[in-house]
Amino acid sequence: MLAFALLAFPVGLDVKLLSLYRAPSNGTRMSLQMISVERPDRWDHPLDPGISDQTLDWLSVQHPFARMDADRFARTAPLRDVLKNDCRLLEFEKGDIVFREGQYGGSAYLVLEGEVRIFLSSLVFPEAKRNGTPTSNWLSLLSSRLFKSKSESELGVPAPSKLPHSEDRRGSRRNIATRRRRQSAPIRTGQRGHGTNTRIFLQDIPGVLGAHETSSIGCGELFGELAAVTRSPRDFTAMSATRAKVLEIRWQGLKLLKQDPAFRELLDERYRSEVLRNHLRETALFRFVPDEHIDQIVANARLEAFGTLEWYADFRKSSGKTPAERIDKEPLVAEEGHYATGLWIIRGGFARLSRRQGAGHRTLAYLGKGQMFGLRELVHNFRLQEHDAPLPFQESLRAIGYVDALCIPKQTLFAHVLPFVRKVDLPKPISEARYRFGQPLMDAPLHARKHSVDTGLLEFLVDQRLINGKQTMVIDTNRCTRCDDCVRACAATHGGTPVFERTGPQYGPWMFAHACMHCEDPVCMIGCPTGAIHRASESGLVSISGESCIGCKSCAESCPYGNIRMVKALDQQGRVKVAEATGEPILRASKCDLCADVSGRPSCQTACPHAALQRVNLSQVQQVKMLTHRI
Amino acid sequence: MDQHQPSGGLPNHGIDVTAPRANPARPWVCGNTALGSPCPTGPLEDGRCCRANQSTKPAPQPGDCDPTKCDHECAAAKLCKHNRISSQPDPILSAPCIPRRATWYARQTWALNIAMLLAGLLLLAMAFDFREEFFVPGNLSAKHSQILGNTIASQRCSLCHPNAHTIAGGFSTQDELCMHCHSAHLPDAALRSPHDLTDQQLIQLVSRPADGIFAAEKLIRPTAVVARKNQQPNVAQDLNASADISIALTTAAGKGNVQESMPASGAVQTACAQCHVEHHGKDRDLKSIANQRCQACHQSRFHSFADGHPEFDEYPYRTERRIAFDHRAHRDKYFGQKQTQFDCQACHVVNEQLSLVGNVFRTIGFEGACAKCHQEAIGASLADGWAVLQIPSLDNQALNNPQLELSDWPETARFGYEGEISTLVRVLLLGDPDMRLALAKLPTSGKLSDIPEIGQLRAAVSLTLARGIRKLVRQVAQKGQQAWKKRLTFAIEVALGRPPNEHELLLMDDACAGLPPNLFREIESQWFSNSDRLAITNSEGAPESLGVSSEVESSSAAPLGQLVSVNQDDLLLGDDSFDDFQGNEKAASSPRFLGIQHLTAGGWYLDDELLAVRVMSRGHADSFLAAWNEIAQITLNSDQAKTTDSAHLRLFTPGNCTECHLIPDESNYGKPEYHSQESAIWSSWKSSYRATTSRPFTKFNHSPHLTLPLLKNCQHCHELSASPSKTLAESVNLVADKSPSNSNSVAHEYLATEFVHMRRDQCTVCHSNASLNDSCTECHNYHVGTDGFLLLGH
Amino acid sequence: MSRQNTRILAWTITICLIALTASGVQWFRDHLADESTLTGWILLLSTFGLFLLSERKRKITHPWGPVAIWLQVHTYLGVYASVIFLMHIGWPVRGAFEILLASCFVFVACSGIVLAIYSRTVPKKLAAVARDYPLEQIPVFAAQVANQAHELAVQSASFGEGATLAEYYKRRLLPFFNEPRGSMYRMFPTGATKRRLLRELGDLDRYLASQGVACRIKLSQMVQNKDDLDFHSAMQVRLRFLFALHVAFTWSLAILIATHVILVYRFQGVM
């Protein structure tokens, strides 16, 4: 009898006892409890909650707003409300940095008083940009962990979550001093204020201004709107040259303001000369070009945009089509076999570099920001002897989705650029031209060379627009045992529900899981009415602020990859929020946040016991190569 | 869920963005999963279906769809879209399901269940009687296996394991429990030190200067042993003092606690279980010890006996020798002359008995080995017997002095101061305080004529001694052996300054054994011609003396009896003395009584011619002679008794005993070394005292070797050296001249040179790891203890 | 550092550790110390180290390095512990309890080794299949395929080409789509059944007209899909089941080890 009792006891053990051995999952357990709340609205969280009516009154009589036609604004979003909710009045002292080059930000700035200078050349700030790449090998991971403190101080990369704190620390004189010694003439900065009023200011304004070329932004002028609209990093650093009042307008507001034609003009105004000059200065090819020639280039260069900013809609439509049809749909920037009329420099978005192969097109690479097209041909033509025929473009360039490109015409290039370029900066001459005028076309062999990306993979990545991802979760199915530890870890980190799915498009052994890729061009942000989905200013990670998300599904529906889901919103106690009016649960967007707030490292990646899961920056072909050549 | 359609490479954008993601961490899955249409929400955390509590609110119907509202605000929107595709919602699928437990959710549940099951089984196993069989890590060896046959629980495991039976922690250690049973035959093992030696002994052993294979620094690994300096400062100092001793003592044991629980006495700790490993089945020999165990401490390690073992230095000839037997002379001279074969086995092998070295003995005894040739000679050496007491001749005139009371001195002894005071008498006279001065003046030879004629010295000494002798004779005649005993006791007290100990009492018994008082009465009546006076005296002191004599008889019977039982096989008893006396009486009528004729088997008689009391020894091994020999040495050579002119009384050898017997140095008598070796009086006369060491360090059994044809000839191994450096006799004489106290070492030295040292290769011919066992324990005992340690050479 | 080099380094370290321990044991033996105490405690510590992996998995947000590293360490530590285990036990193992303990250890070690091998080989087999199926959703897919096949088969009867396909479906494919595969297949999945069905389906073509052939081709595709699903299911279940066993017996092992240690010290008179 005793034996039976003893045998029966453990087997019949209640499962609840087992919860002792499991990490508590507080999220879903509470799902029975609900709390009624008011459905959130887009302006529940204004940019500046403390903006006063006086300020608004004052604003509405300032330069651009005074002339705006209030009738052009929708009834649901009048001008005053836009100013109230999407704007913030900033006051800068002389030398205060408005934003820095490379930062991400969703706001444009309008100068109301004083003067702001934008730097046309790069400033070296005490803090370097984050450039940590995921390591693939456990030993190197181990060593990087072991020597973490060292590498961090060398790179100057704080973990994103620690940013404000570490900024405080770095502000101390000692850190600045040590940093300056190591880097080439970094500027000295100081810090003042706290919270949202924290300002970083330049220590030696005349010195810095003397060393760098700047351009002035005066009263009533707008700056920084391009980066805000294109969701790209800032191209330049802006500093207030005097005591200044600047109105920060988040781009959701900007979109509304654009309904006014006068304001639209203002936008297109002064971008060309200043920004272009700035851009050219930064390009290696133009390093030694004298200023007067730069001016000529600026005068002659064309800025062109291909495709639409809302490219995801087209992409969605193209899903059932053949590759040939899809490629035909892509806006052609330059075509192979045509005259090489100018040099194309990609400013934003991605372009497909392709070549005709049989009846279709073979993708050779995709070009991202800063990459050029047509240089080889033009250089070849530039060096050409009198009797030789010039070469046409050897490849085609197509906009994948949306491309912002700069074209420098052939004549301008020959006259103002190539004479000043060092040989080392030039590409190798073309030995075997594929296209020659008047000669038949030859198919190149299809095989991929040893260190180039597998063509099939490349086509796949481009077709799927996966090249957009900067932190794409790639699972090596040859190593993945399907243990789901990654999903479990994700759930454990995110209150019991995972924020990604271990499924997704597959090419060969690589599975590109349904996890937020933290895109180079995050189209999910386009439709967000509140700015809840935003990019972290330093790291560029796309994240959703839970409190300002109103659950409109716009981001989830616009994500071309289906990586955003709507989940039931919970309050602090884990209760489900339910709309007072309808009794329906309130939703909020949920997606991978790279565990930035929790541990600083993606839990899924940490949890993978076979190192099958990794994050890859697919926007750089080089990283894709590393992926394919992983040993 | 339709994004999982197994078609299409591109992502399908008909994703329901509100469907929750697949979550393997959920404890429940929808019951409709197996039907292919799980509901998107899934079961609740507590295992209820998500539709279970929807009854309160009616599910949206297709008609509820309000096209005017935007699609994400209409509660029925989804249903509406859905309806466009399929005609009717499946009533089964839209009904509440019975959620299933997620299969892989609770791996830990499995683990815990299995673990609990196991723990239950263990508890069960502990609760019942078969627990010992369950938990025992293997069977016991054959010798110990009867332990588990005990029925009382406390007599089973806990017989060897300290806390096996009781819950409360015990105080004894496992080793103590071992010694519980094993202390009887391994008393020294309780020390739990290497070879059961004490610290002092270990240190001695270790600190001896290089001495053949026992060179300490070679023997013991320095690292193996560590001194407990704080507890034993002296030990540590000793150890530090000798520079080449790289050693000390200590723990080899890994069992720290056992060690801590030990008293501070042992600097070195060993545990039984270090070598004797139990629970390895009944076939396991607990005594089989791997060579590595030995080499753990011994620094000079060698591969095997054949390969690297130190050469023997004097083995097996290191043992002290008791019989001065010259093998070479016997073989070459005596046996050769007699045309007899010199067969070692004739004297050394007794097939029926076993000694420590098998059926080989040092000697098989006088009777078996020597008597054939030497019996006669021993008899001849005392043809006239030993004059125990001789009435010295005195000056007639002096005797007439009435004050001396020597008027009855025999007529035949009245022609000047002559005669000899025997050693025996000298000892007996020591017991008379009046004689002290006279004895001091008596020369070593004991002859009265040797007393220098200075003034009246010779006369005075002689007369004094004569009075002593007269008194002695009278006392013996009256009181018998009791009188001797009293005197001996007193003599010993005087000589050693303390009452006689047990050993000496035994000696005294032997010294008095066979003494016939009647013979002394005879002396009184015949030589001193005063039988009347004796009778008168006797009648006068009748009540007292009779009582005394009867007492003597009864009391002396006991020790005699004891002696009989102890030494019955070796000793000659004086039990025939009474017959001798009678025979003597008969012989008195005849003109000349010759001991050699009448007392061939030994006994007392009177030599009327020389007025002497003589004792014929019984031949070899006469206990009376031996006892007197020793008593004389004790009393006359002791510091207190030493006389000025007699430097040292050499061995008292009436029968040339010491021609063959090498007796231990008597000058050490009374010192601990002496007694540690000689526990019994007769042992020193015996040829070997091997039996005293039960476990020598090196063991050897001849028996199996003697079965080999080649080894039947002992000289195959025990080879006599071609030309000994000196004969035994020479060496003994040499020693006698030099210092008598060194007889032992000389004997030892001689023995060592008489035979050619044995070589290891003689053994390794057979004892190599290829053929015969060559393990350390084949020849060496580990548990040697103090005795075995002494045999090492101390 | 490439994986190859990492592996070489890890093996080197493991072998060095084993050699070091072996020489330590030899040293103990040479000094008459109790080597089983040494190996016992080393074994206990390394077993504890092995237990730590599950602890790491449970506390995933702690900054203690990726689980992959822990698993690697776990694997090599497991090899080390197994060797120490062989040093620790006497041979043959005696006594019921000791045999229980040793067999528990051996079971856990062996399942670990098999797991290590499977987790390197099974993913490649899984990846060789056209698509990846999460285990939890395989029943859903299977039901979908079965439903589609059923509809198709029902449709095929209306083509006017006779009920050949429908009959075959009913006879052979219905059990294939709707019943779970046999236990033999679950343990050692092979493509034999699938190939046979495909061959038989192909043989039907001669009795079918164009519509029927098209339908047959779809059915063949579904057979292939269903077999893929079964294969994925069998392989994934095999991995998870082994893992569950491996984990399940660790607790028992812990209990047995604790009992063993207590018994040893109690019977030595220490506790």
PDB file of N, CA and C in Angstrom, chain A residues 6-7 9-10 13 15 18 21-22 28-29 32 316 319 326 464 484 487-488 496 498-501 553 560 562-563 565-566 587 590, chain B residues 3-4 9-11 13 15 17-24 41 44-46 48 72 101 104-105 107 109 112-113 116-117 120 124:
ATOM      1  N   LEU A   6       3.263   5.975  -2.589  1.00  0.00           N
ATOM      2  CA  LEU A   6       4.468   6.709  -2.973  1.00  0.00           C
ATOM      3  C   LEU A   6       4.549   6.864  -4.483  1.00  0.00           C
ATOM      4  N   LEU A   7       4.115   5.811  -5.173  1.00  0.00           N
ATOM      5  CA  LEU A   7       4.187   5.878  -6.624  1.00  0.00           C
ATOM      6  C   LEU A   7       3.171   6.876  -7.164  1.00  0.00           C
ATOM      7  N   PHE A   9       1.885   9.435  -5.724  1.00  0.00           N
ATOM      8  CA  PHE A   9       2.052  10.829  -5.316  1.00  0.00           C
ATOM      9  C   PHE A   9       2.756  11.706  -6.363  1.00  0.00           C
ATOM     10  N   PRO A  10       3.957  11.290  -6.795  1.00  0.00           N
ATOM     11  CA  PRO A  10       4.644  12.184  -7.727  1.00  0.00           C
ATOM     12  C   PRO A  10       3.957  12.298  -9.073  1.00  0.00           C
ATOM     13  N   LEU A  13       1.158  14.768  -9.339  1.00  0.00           N
ATOM     14  CA  LEU A  13       1.552  16.081  -8.850  1.00  0.00           C
ATOM     15  C   LEU A  13       0.870  17.205  -9.622  1.00  0.00           C
ATOM     16  N   VAL A  15       0.281  20.508 -11.490  1.00  0.00           N
ATOM     17  CA  VAL A  15       1.140  21.298 -12.364  1.00  0.00           C
ATOM     18  C   VAL A  15       1.500  22.630 -11.733  1.00  0.00           C
ATOM     19  N   LEU A  18       4.685  23.213 -10.315  1.00  0.00           N
ATOM     20  CA  LEU A  18       5.791  23.355 -11.246  1.00  0.00           C
ATOM     21  C   LEU A  18       6.104  24.801 -11.563  1.00  0.00           C
ATOM     22  N   TYR A  21       9.299  26.236 -10.842  1.00  0.00           N
ATOM     23  CA  TYR A  21      10.507  26.021 -11.635  1.00  0.00           C
ATOM     24  C   TYR A  21      10.510  26.820 -12.929  1.00  0.00           C
ATOM     25  N   ARG A  22       9.480  27.610 -13.137  1.00  0.00           N
ATOM     26  CA  ARG A  22       9.414  28.351 -14.394  1.00  0.00           C
ATOM     27  C   ARG A  22       9.483  29.840 -14.157  1.00  0.00           C
ATOM     28  N   THR A  28       0.153  37.166 -19.970  1.00  0.00           N
ATOM     29  CA  THR A  28      -1.070  36.534 -20.413  1.00  0.00           C
ATOM     30  C   THR A  28      -1.938  36.055 -19.271  1.00  0.00           C
ATOM     31  N   ARG A  29      -1.323  35.805 -18.143  1.00  0.00           N
ATOM     32  CA  ARG A  29      -2.096  35.297 -17.031  1.00  0.00           C
ATOM     33  C   ARG A  29      -3.199  36.272 -16.652  1.00  0.00           C
ATOM     34  N   LEU A  32      -7.486  37.912 -18.232  1.00  0.00           N
ATOM     35  CA  LEU A  32      -8.897  37.867 -17.901  1.00  0.00           C
ATOM     36  C   LEU A  32      -9.384  39.204 -17.363  1.00  0.00           C
ATOM     37  N   ARG A 316       3.406  45.471 -52.704  1.00  0.00           N
ATOM     38  CA  ARG A 316       2.373  44.532 -52.312  1.00  0.00           C
ATOM     39  C   ARG A 316       1.633  44.018 -53.554  1.00  0.00           C
ATOM     40  N   SER A 319       3.226  41.250 -55.767  1.00  0.00           N
ATOM     41  CA  SER A 319       3.600  39.990 -55.126  1.00  0.00           C
ATOM     42  C   SER A 319       3.340  38.769 -56.002  1.00  0.00           C
ATOM     43  N   ARG A 326       8.016  42.266 -62.610  1.00  0.00           N
ATOM     44  CA  ARG A 326       8.371  43.139 -61.480  1.00  0.00           C
ATOM     45  C   ARG A 326       9.483  44.095 -61.847  1.00  0.00           C
ATOM     46  N   GLN A 464      12.433  40.498 -52.437  1.00  0.00           N
ATOM     47  CA  GLN A 464      11.681  40.546 -51.190  1.00  0.00           C
ATOM     48  C   GLN A 464      11.866  41.865 -50.465  1.00  0.00           C
ATOM     49  N   ASP A 484      12.727  26.265 -30.709  1.00  0.00           N
ATOM     50  CA  ASP A 484      11.879  27.380 -30.285  1.00  0.00           C
ATOM     51  C   ASP A 484      12.379  28.116 -29.048  1.00  0.00           C
ATOM     52  N   VAL A 487      11.999  31.848 -29.503  1.00  0.00           N
ATOM     53  CA  VAL A 487      10.662  32.408 -29.296  1.00  0.00           C
ATOM     54  C   VAL A 487      10.340  32.450 -27.803  1.00  0.00           C
ATOM     55  N   ARG A 488      10.708  31.377 -27.125  1.00  0.00           N
ATOM     56  CA  ARG A 488      10.480  31.336 -25.679  1.00  0.00           C
ATOM     57  C   ARG A 488      11.216  32.479 -24.980  1.00  0.00           C
ATOM     58  N   GLY A 496       5.660  37.556 -21.748  1.00  0.00           N
ATOM     59  CA  GLY A 496       4.872  36.352 -22.015  1.00  0.00           C
ATOM     60  C   GLY A 496       4.432  36.177 -23.455  1.00  0.00           C
ATOM     61  N   PRO A 498       5.640  36.587 -27.475  1.00  0.00           N
ATOM     62  CA  PRO A 498       6.785  36.870 -28.335  1.00  0.00           C
ATOM     63  C   PRO A 498       6.465  38.003 -29.301  1.00  0.00           C
ATOM     64  N   VAL A 499       7.493  38.676 -29.764  1.00  0.00           N
ATOM     65  CA  VAL A 499       7.275  39.772 -30.708  1.00  0.00           C
ATOM     66  C   VAL A 499       7.834  39.443 -32.085  1.00  0.00           C
ATOM     67  N   PHE A 500       8.085  38.160 -32.311  1.00  0.00           N
ATOM     68  CA  PHE A 500       8.436  37.769 -33.687  1.00  0.00           C
ATOM     69  C   PHE A 500       7.953  36.352 -33.903  1.00  0.00           C
ATOM     70  N   GLU A 501       7.993  35.946 -35.165  1.00  0.00           N
ATOM     71  CA  GLU A 501       7.584  34.581 -35.474  1.00  0.00           C
ATOM     72  C   GLU A 501       8.702  33.856 -36.173  1.00  0.00           C
ATOM     73  N   LYS A 553      -3.220  50.569 -36.453  1.00  0.00           N
ATOM     74  CA  LYS A 553      -2.789  49.499 -37.354  1.00  0.00           C
ATOM     75  C   LYS A 553      -2.052  50.004 -38.587  1.00  0.00           C
ATOM     76  N   PRO A 560       5.904  46.050 -45.161  1.00  0.00           N
ATOM     77  CA  PRO A 560       5.852  45.162 -46.320  1.00  0.00           C
ATOM     78  C   PRO A 560       6.166  43.724 -45.945  1.00  0.00           C
ATOM     79  N   GLY A 562       5.243  42.198 -42.997  1.00  0.00           N
ATOM     80  CA  GLY A 562       4.314  41.609 -42.033  1.00  0.00           C
ATOM     81  C   GLY A 562       4.946  41.371 -40.676  1.00  0.00           C
ATOM     82  N   ASN A 563       5.844  42.251 -40.295  1.00  0.00           N
ATOM     83  CA  ASN A 563       6.576  42.029 -39.054  1.00  0.00           C
ATOM     84  C   ASN A 563       5.988  42.759 -37.850  1.00  0.00           C
ATOM     85  N   ARG A 565       2.605  43.321 -35.531  1.00  0.00           N
ATOM     86  CA  ARG A 565       1.280  42.788 -35.219  1.00  0.00           C
ATOM     87  C   ARG A 565       0.631  43.693 -34.201  1.00  0.00           C
ATOM     88  N   MET A 566      -0.686  43.625 -34.197  1.00  0.00           N
ATOM     89  CA  MET A 566      -1.418  44.392 -33.206  1.00  0.00           C
ATOM     90  C   MET A 566      -1.767  43.457 -32.050  1.00  0.00           C
ATOM     91  N   LEU A 587      -5.918  48.021 -29.000  1.00  0.00           N
ATOM     92  CA  LEU A 587      -4.735  47.353 -29.542  1.00  0.00           C
ATOM     93  C   LEU A 587      -3.537  48.284 -29.524  1.00  0.00           C
ATOM     94  N   SER A 590       2.983  45.875 -31.959  1.00  0.00           N
ATOM     95  CA  SER A 590       4.074  45.190 -31.265  1.00  0.00           C
ATOM     96  C   SER A 590       5.037  44.636 -32.296  1.00  0.00           C
TER      97      SER A 590
ATOM     98  N   GLN B   3      -1.248  32.713 -43.864  1.00  0.00           N
ATOM     99  CA  GLN B   3       0.051  33.093 -44.419  1.00  0.00           C
ATOM    100  C   GLN B   3       0.970  31.895 -44.526  1.00  0.00           C
ATOM    101  N   HIS B   4       0.528  30.794 -43.937  1.00  0.00           N
ATOM    102  CA  HIS B   4       1.374  29.611 -43.980  1.00  0.00           C
ATOM    103  C   HIS B   4       1.019  28.693 -45.129  1.00  0.00           C
ATOM    104  N   GLY B   9       6.471  32.346 -53.031  1.00  0.00           N
ATOM    105  CA  GLY B   9       7.728  32.720 -52.389  1.00  0.00           C
ATOM    106  C   GLY B   9       7.606  34.072 -51.727  1.00  0.00           C
ATOM    107  N   LEU B  10       6.779  34.903 -52.281  1.00  0.00           N
ATOM    108  CA  LEU B  10       6.693  36.259 -51.739  1.00  0.00           C
ATOM    109  C   LEU B  10       5.788  36.290 -50.524  1.00  0.00           C
ATOM    110  N   PRO B  11       6.060  37.207 -49.632  1.00  0.00           N
ATOM    111  CA  PRO B  11       5.166  37.293 -48.483  1.00  0.00           C
ATOM    112  C   PRO B  11       3.777  37.677 -48.942  1.00  0.00           C
ATOM    113  N   HIS B  13       0.400  39.367 -48.328  1.00  0.00           N
ATOM    114  CA  HIS B  13       0.070  40.480 -47.444  1.00  0.00           C
ATOM    115  C   HIS B  13      -1.346  40.469 -46.956  1.00  0.00           C
ATOM    116  N   ILE B  15      -2.114  39.272 -44.373  1.00  0.00           N
ATOM    117  CA  ILE B  15      -1.910  38.935 -42.969  1.00  0.00           C
ATOM    118  C   ILE B  15      -2.955  39.589 -42.092  1.00  0.00           C
ATOM    119  N   VAL B  17      -3.333  41.283 -39.140  1.00  0.00           N
ATOM    120  CA  VAL B  17      -2.347  41.889 -38.240  1.00  0.00           C
ATOM    121  C   VAL B  17      -2.773  41.831 -36.786  1.00  0.00           C
ATOM    122  N   THR B  18      -4.011  41.441 -36.541  1.00  0.00           N
ATOM    123  CA  THR B  18      -4.427  41.384 -35.138  1.00  0.00           C
ATOM    124  C   THR B  18      -4.309  39.977 -34.557  1.00  0.00           C
ATOM    125  N   ALA B  19      -3.988  38.994 -35.415  1.00  0.00           N
ATOM    126  CA  ALA B  19      -3.835  37.631 -34.892  1.00  0.00           C
ATOM    127  C   ALA B  19      -2.567  37.565 -34.049  1.00  0.00           C
ATOM    128  N   PRO B  20      -2.662  36.914 -32.896  1.00  0.00           N
ATOM    129  CA  PRO B  20      -1.446  36.827 -32.080  1.00  0.00           C
ATOM    130  C   PRO B  20      -0.430  35.897 -32.727  1.00  0.00           C
ATOM    131  N   ARG B  21       0.794  36.130 -32.406  1.00  0.00           N
ATOM    132  CA  ARG B  21       1.856  35.301 -32.973  1.00  0.00           C
ATOM    133  C   ARG B  21       1.868  33.935 -32.300  1.00  0.00           C
ATOM    134  N   ALA B  22       2.378  32.963 -33.038  1.00  0.00           N
ATOM    135  CA  ALA B  22       2.528  31.630 -32.457  1.00  0.00           C
ATOM    136  C   ALA B  22       3.435  31.732 -31.228  1.00  0.00           C
ATOM    137  N   ASN B  23       2.987  31.111 -30.155  1.00  0.00           N
ATOM    138  CA  ASN B  23       3.745  31.236 -28.913  1.00  0.00           C
ATOM    139  C   ASN B  23       3.964  29.872 -28.272  1.00  0.00           C
ATOM    140  N   PRO B  24       5.150  29.326 -28.482  1.00  0.00           N
ATOM    141  CA  PRO B  24       5.415  27.988 -27.923  1.00  0.00           C
ATOM    142  C   PRO B  24       5.446  27.987 -26.407  1.00  0.00           C
ATOM    143  N   THR B  41      -7.207  33.467 -31.519  1.00  0.00           N
ATOM    144  CA  THR B  41      -6.894  33.973 -30.176  1.00  0.00           C
ATOM    145  C   THR B  41      -6.208  32.914 -29.323  1.00  0.00           C
ATOM    146  N   LEU B  44      -7.181  30.567 -23.118  1.00  0.00           N
ATOM    147  CA  LEU B  44      -6.681  31.492 -22.099  1.00  0.00           C
ATOM    148  C   LEU B  44      -5.586  30.806 -21.276  1.00  0.00           C
ATOM    149  N   GLU B  45      -4.949  31.615 -20.469  1.00  0.00           N
ATOM    150  CA  GLU B  45      -3.824  31.101 -19.687  1.00  0.00           C
ATOM    151  C   GLU B  45      -4.228  29.969 -18.756  1.00  0.00           C
ATOM    152  N   ASP B  46      -5.476  30.027 -18.259  1.00  0.00           N
ATOM    153  CA  ASP B  46      -5.894  29.013 -17.298  1.00  0.00           C
ATOM    154  C   ASP B  46      -6.454  27.766 -17.975  1.00  0.00           C
ATOM    155  N   ARG B  48      -8.897  27.607 -20.338  1.00  0.00           N
ATOM    156  CA  ARG B  48     -10.263  27.674 -20.862  1.00  0.00           C
ATOM    157  C   ARG B  48     -10.227  28.116 -22.310  1.00  0.00           C
ATOM    158  N   HIS B  72     -11.930  48.848 -39.151  1.00  0.00           N
ATOM    159  CA  HIS B  72     -11.394  48.336 -37.900  1.00  0.00           C
ATOM    160  C   HIS B  72     -12.217  48.726 -36.680  1.00  0.00           C
ATOM    161  N   ARG B 101      -3.364  20.496 -23.643  1.00  0.00           N
ATOM    162  CA  ARG B 101      -2.110  20.937 -23.034  1.00  0.00           C
ATOM    163  C   ARG B 101      -1.041  20.961 -24.121  1.00  0.00           C
ATOM    164  N   TRP B 104       4.983  20.283 -25.488  1.00  0.00           N
ATOM    165  CA  TRP B 104       6.378  20.532 -25.096  1.00  0.00           C
ATOM    166  C   TRP B 104       6.485  21.667 -24.085  1.00  0.00           C
ATOM    167  N   TYR B 105       5.317  22.015 -23.554  1.00  0.00           N
ATOM    168  CA  TYR B 105       5.341  23.157 -22.646  1.00  0.00           C
ATOM    169  C   TYR B 105       6.027  22.805 -21.335  1.00  0.00           C
ATOM    170  N   ARG B 107       8.269  20.395 -20.021  1.00  0.00           N
ATOM    171  CA  ARG B 107       9.337  19.386 -19.941  1.00  0.00           C
ATOM    172  C   ARG B 107       9.747  19.169 -18.498  1.00  0.00           C
ATOM    173  N   THR B 109       7.975  19.219 -15.975  1.00  0.00           N
ATOM    174  CA  THR B 109       7.030  18.356 -15.271  1.00  0.00           C
ATOM    175  C   THR B 109       7.488  16.906 -15.357  1.00  0.00           C
ATOM    176  N   LEU B 112      10.425  16.451 -13.088  1.00  0.00           N
ATOM    177  CA  LEU B 112      10.066  16.441 -11.668  1.00  0.00           C
ATOM    178  C   LEU B 112       9.348  15.143 -11.315  1.00  0.00           C
ATOM    179  N   ASN B 113       8.459  14.712 -12.205  1.00  0.00           N
ATOM    180  CA  ASN B 113       7.742  13.473 -11.928  1.00  0.00           C
ATOM    181  C   ASN B 113       8.698  12.297 -11.815  1.00  0.00           C
ATOM    182  N   MET B 116      10.619  12.619  -8.610  1.00  0.00           N
ATOM    183  CA  MET B 116       9.836  12.304  -7.416  1.00  0.00           C
ATOM    184  C   MET B 116       9.649  10.795  -7.299  1.00  0.00           C
ATOM    185  N   LEU B 117       9.410  10.180  -8.432  1.00  0.00           N
ATOM    186  CA  LEU B 117       9.240   8.733  -8.458  1.00  0.00           C
ATOM    187  C   LEU B 117      10.482   8.064  -7.901  1.00  0.00           C
ATOM    188  N   GLY B 120      10.879   8.610  -4.244  1.00  0.00           N
ATOM    189  CA  GLY B 120       9.974   7.713  -3.538  1.00  0.00           C
ATOM    190  C   GLY B 120      10.549   6.322  -3.437  1.00  0.00           C
ATOM    191  N   LEU B 124      11.568   4.261  -0.173  1.00  0.00           N
ATOM    192  CA  LEU B 124      11.036   2.919   0.011  1.00  0.00           C
ATOM    193  C   LEU B 124      12.182   1.957   0.308  1.00  0.00           C
TER     194      LEU B 124
END
